[in-house]
PDB file of C-alpha atoms in Angstrom:
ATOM      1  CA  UNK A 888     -21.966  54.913  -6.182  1.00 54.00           C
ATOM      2  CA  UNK A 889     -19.972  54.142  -9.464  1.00 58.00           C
ATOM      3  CA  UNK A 890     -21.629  51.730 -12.014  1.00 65.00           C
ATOM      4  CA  UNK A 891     -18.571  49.907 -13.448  1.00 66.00           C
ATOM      5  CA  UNK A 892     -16.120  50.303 -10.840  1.00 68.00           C
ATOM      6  CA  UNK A 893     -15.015  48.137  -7.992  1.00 70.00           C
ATOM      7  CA  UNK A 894     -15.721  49.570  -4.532  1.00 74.00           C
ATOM      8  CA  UNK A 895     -14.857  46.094  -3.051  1.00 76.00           C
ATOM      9  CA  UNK A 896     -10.951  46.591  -1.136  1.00 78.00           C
ATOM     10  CA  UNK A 897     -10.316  43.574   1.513  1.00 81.00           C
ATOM     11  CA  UNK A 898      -7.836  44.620   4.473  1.00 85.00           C
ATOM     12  CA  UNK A 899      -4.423  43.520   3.622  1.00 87.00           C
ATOM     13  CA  UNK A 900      -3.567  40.508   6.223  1.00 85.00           C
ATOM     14  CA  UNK A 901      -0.962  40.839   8.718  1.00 84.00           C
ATOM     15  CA  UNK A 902       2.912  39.861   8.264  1.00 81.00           C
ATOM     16  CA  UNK A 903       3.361  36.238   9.243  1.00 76.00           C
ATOM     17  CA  UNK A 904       4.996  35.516  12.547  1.00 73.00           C
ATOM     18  CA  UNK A 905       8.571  34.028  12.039  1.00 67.00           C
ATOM     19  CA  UNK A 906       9.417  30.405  12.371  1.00 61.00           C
ATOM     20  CA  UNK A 907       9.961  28.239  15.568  1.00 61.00           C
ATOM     21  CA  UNK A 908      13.284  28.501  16.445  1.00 58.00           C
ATOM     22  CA  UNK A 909      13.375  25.283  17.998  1.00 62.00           C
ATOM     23  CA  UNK A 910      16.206  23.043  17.589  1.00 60.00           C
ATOM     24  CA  UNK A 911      14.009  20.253  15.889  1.00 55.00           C
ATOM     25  CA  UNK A 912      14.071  21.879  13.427  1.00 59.00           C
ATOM     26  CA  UNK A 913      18.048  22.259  12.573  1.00 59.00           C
ATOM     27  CA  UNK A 914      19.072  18.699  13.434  1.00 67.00           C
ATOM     28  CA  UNK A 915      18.641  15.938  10.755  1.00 71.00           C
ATOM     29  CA  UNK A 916      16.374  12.926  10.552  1.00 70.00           C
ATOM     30  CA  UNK A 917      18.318  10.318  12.850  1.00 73.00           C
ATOM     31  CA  UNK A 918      18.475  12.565  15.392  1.00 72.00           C
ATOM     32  CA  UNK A 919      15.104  13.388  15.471  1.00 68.00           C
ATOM     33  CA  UNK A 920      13.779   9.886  15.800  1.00 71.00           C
ATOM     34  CA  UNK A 921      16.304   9.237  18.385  1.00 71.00           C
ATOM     35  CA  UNK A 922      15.241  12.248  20.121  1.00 70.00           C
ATOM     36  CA  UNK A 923      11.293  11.991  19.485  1.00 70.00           C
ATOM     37  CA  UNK A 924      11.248   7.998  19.663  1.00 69.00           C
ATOM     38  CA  UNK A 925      10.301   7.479  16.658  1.00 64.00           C
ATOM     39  CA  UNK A 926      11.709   4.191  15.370  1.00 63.00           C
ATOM     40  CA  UNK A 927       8.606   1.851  15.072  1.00 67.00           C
ATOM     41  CA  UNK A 928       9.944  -1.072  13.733  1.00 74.00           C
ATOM     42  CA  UNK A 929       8.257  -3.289  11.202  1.00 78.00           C
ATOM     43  CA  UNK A 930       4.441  -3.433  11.732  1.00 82.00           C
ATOM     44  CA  UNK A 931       3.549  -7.106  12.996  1.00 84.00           C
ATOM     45  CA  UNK A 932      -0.016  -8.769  13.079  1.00 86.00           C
ATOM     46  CA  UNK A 933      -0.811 -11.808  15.465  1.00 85.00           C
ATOM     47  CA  UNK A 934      -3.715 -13.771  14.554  1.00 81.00           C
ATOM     48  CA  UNK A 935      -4.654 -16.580  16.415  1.00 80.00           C
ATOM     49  CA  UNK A 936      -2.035 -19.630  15.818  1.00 76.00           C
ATOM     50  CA  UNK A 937      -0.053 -17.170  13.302  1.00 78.00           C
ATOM     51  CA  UNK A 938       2.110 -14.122  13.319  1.00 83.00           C
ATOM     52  CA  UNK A 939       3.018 -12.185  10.140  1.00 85.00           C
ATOM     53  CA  UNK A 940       5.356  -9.038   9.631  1.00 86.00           C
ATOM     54  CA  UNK A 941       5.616  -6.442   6.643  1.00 85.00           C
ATOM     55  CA  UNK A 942       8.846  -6.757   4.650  1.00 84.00           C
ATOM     56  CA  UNK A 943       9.664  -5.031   1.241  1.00 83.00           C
ATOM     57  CA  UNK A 944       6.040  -4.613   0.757  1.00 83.00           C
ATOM     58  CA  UNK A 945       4.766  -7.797   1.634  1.00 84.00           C
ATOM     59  CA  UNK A 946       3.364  -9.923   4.258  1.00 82.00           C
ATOM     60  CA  UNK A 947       5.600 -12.705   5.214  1.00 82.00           C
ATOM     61  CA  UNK A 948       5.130 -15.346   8.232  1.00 80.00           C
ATOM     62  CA  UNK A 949       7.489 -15.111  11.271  1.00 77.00           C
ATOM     63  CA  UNK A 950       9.825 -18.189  11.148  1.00 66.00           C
ATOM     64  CA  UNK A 951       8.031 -21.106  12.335  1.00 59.00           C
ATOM     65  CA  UNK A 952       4.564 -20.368  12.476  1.00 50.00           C
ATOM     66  CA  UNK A 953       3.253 -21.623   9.141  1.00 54.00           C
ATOM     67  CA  UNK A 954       5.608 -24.691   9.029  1.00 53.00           C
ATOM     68  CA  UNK A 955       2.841 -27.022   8.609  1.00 58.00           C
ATOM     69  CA  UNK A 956       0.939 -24.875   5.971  1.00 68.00           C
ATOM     70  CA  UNK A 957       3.980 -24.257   3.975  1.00 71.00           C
ATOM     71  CA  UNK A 958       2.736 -27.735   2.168  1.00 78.00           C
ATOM     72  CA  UNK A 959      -0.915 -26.822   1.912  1.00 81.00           C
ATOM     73  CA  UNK A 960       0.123 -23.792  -0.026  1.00 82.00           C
ATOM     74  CA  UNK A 961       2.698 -25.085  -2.210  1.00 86.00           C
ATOM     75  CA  UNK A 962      -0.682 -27.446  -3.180  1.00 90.00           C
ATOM     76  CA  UNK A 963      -2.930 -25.302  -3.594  1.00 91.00           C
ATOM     77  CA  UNK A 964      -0.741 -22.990  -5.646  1.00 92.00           C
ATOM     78  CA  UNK A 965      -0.268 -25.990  -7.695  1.00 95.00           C
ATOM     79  CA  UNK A 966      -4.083 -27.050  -7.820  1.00 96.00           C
ATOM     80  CA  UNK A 967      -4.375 -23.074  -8.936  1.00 97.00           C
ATOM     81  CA  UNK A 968      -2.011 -23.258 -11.882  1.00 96.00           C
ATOM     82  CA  UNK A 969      -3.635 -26.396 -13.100  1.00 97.00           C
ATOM     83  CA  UNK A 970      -6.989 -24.608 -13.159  1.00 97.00           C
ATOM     84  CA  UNK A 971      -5.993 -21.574 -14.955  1.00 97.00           C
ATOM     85  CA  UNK A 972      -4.298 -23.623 -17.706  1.00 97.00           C
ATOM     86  CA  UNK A 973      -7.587 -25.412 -17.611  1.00 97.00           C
ATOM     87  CA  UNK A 974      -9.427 -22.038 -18.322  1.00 97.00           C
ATOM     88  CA  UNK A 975      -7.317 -20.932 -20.823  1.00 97.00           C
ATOM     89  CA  UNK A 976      -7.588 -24.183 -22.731  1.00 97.00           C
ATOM     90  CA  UNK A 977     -11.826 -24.169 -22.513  1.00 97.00           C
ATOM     91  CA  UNK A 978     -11.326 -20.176 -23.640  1.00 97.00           C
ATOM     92  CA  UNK A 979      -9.454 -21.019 -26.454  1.00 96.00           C
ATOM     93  CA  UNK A 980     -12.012 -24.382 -27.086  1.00 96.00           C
ATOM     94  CA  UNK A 981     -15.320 -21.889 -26.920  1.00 96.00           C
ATOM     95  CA  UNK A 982     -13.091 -19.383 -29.608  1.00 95.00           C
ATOM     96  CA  UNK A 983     -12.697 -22.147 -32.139  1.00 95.00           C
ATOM     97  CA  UNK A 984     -16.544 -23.520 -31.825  1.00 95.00           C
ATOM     98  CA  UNK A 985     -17.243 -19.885 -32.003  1.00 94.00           C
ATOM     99  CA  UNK A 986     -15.221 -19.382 -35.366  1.00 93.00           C
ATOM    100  CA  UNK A 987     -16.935 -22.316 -36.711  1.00 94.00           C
ATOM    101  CA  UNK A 988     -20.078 -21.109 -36.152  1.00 92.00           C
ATOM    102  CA  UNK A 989     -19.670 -18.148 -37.700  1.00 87.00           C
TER     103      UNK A 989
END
């Protein structure tokens, strides 16, 4: 029984087994999603009375389904500007007083 040394030897682990020699492997992309089926598409959502699709990293309505909305939002996007500027102007209001306070 040594004092300082190290008794502790783990059993080496066995060779790995080669690679699959399956001709998946070998062929490029294309032909493996012609192959395996995997062309998906673009990933579409259907809510009720709307359908929307993911392009370039976005969410954009199928044509025709928000044709009446396309008003609403061009409105409200409007209505949201003028509130922001609105903020930014009471900001910059409560800054001065603030300065004059102090």
């Amino acid at each position: 029984m040594p004092l300082f040394g190290n008794t502790f030897r783990p059993k080496k682990t066995p060779p790995r087994k080669c690679a699959s020699l399956s001709s998946l492997y070998f062929t490029d992309r294309s032909n493996r999603e012609i192959e395996l089926g995997l062309e998906y598409g673009t990933p579409t959502v259907n809510l009720p009375g709307h359908s929307l699709k993911f392009e370039n990293g976005q969410w954009v309505a199928e044509s025709g389904s928000f044709a009446g909305d396309n008003r609403e939002m061009q409105r409200l996007r409007k209505r949201n500007q003028q509130l922001q500027e609105e903020n930014n102007l009471l900001r910059l209001k409560v800054e001065i007083l603030l300065d004059m306070v102090s």
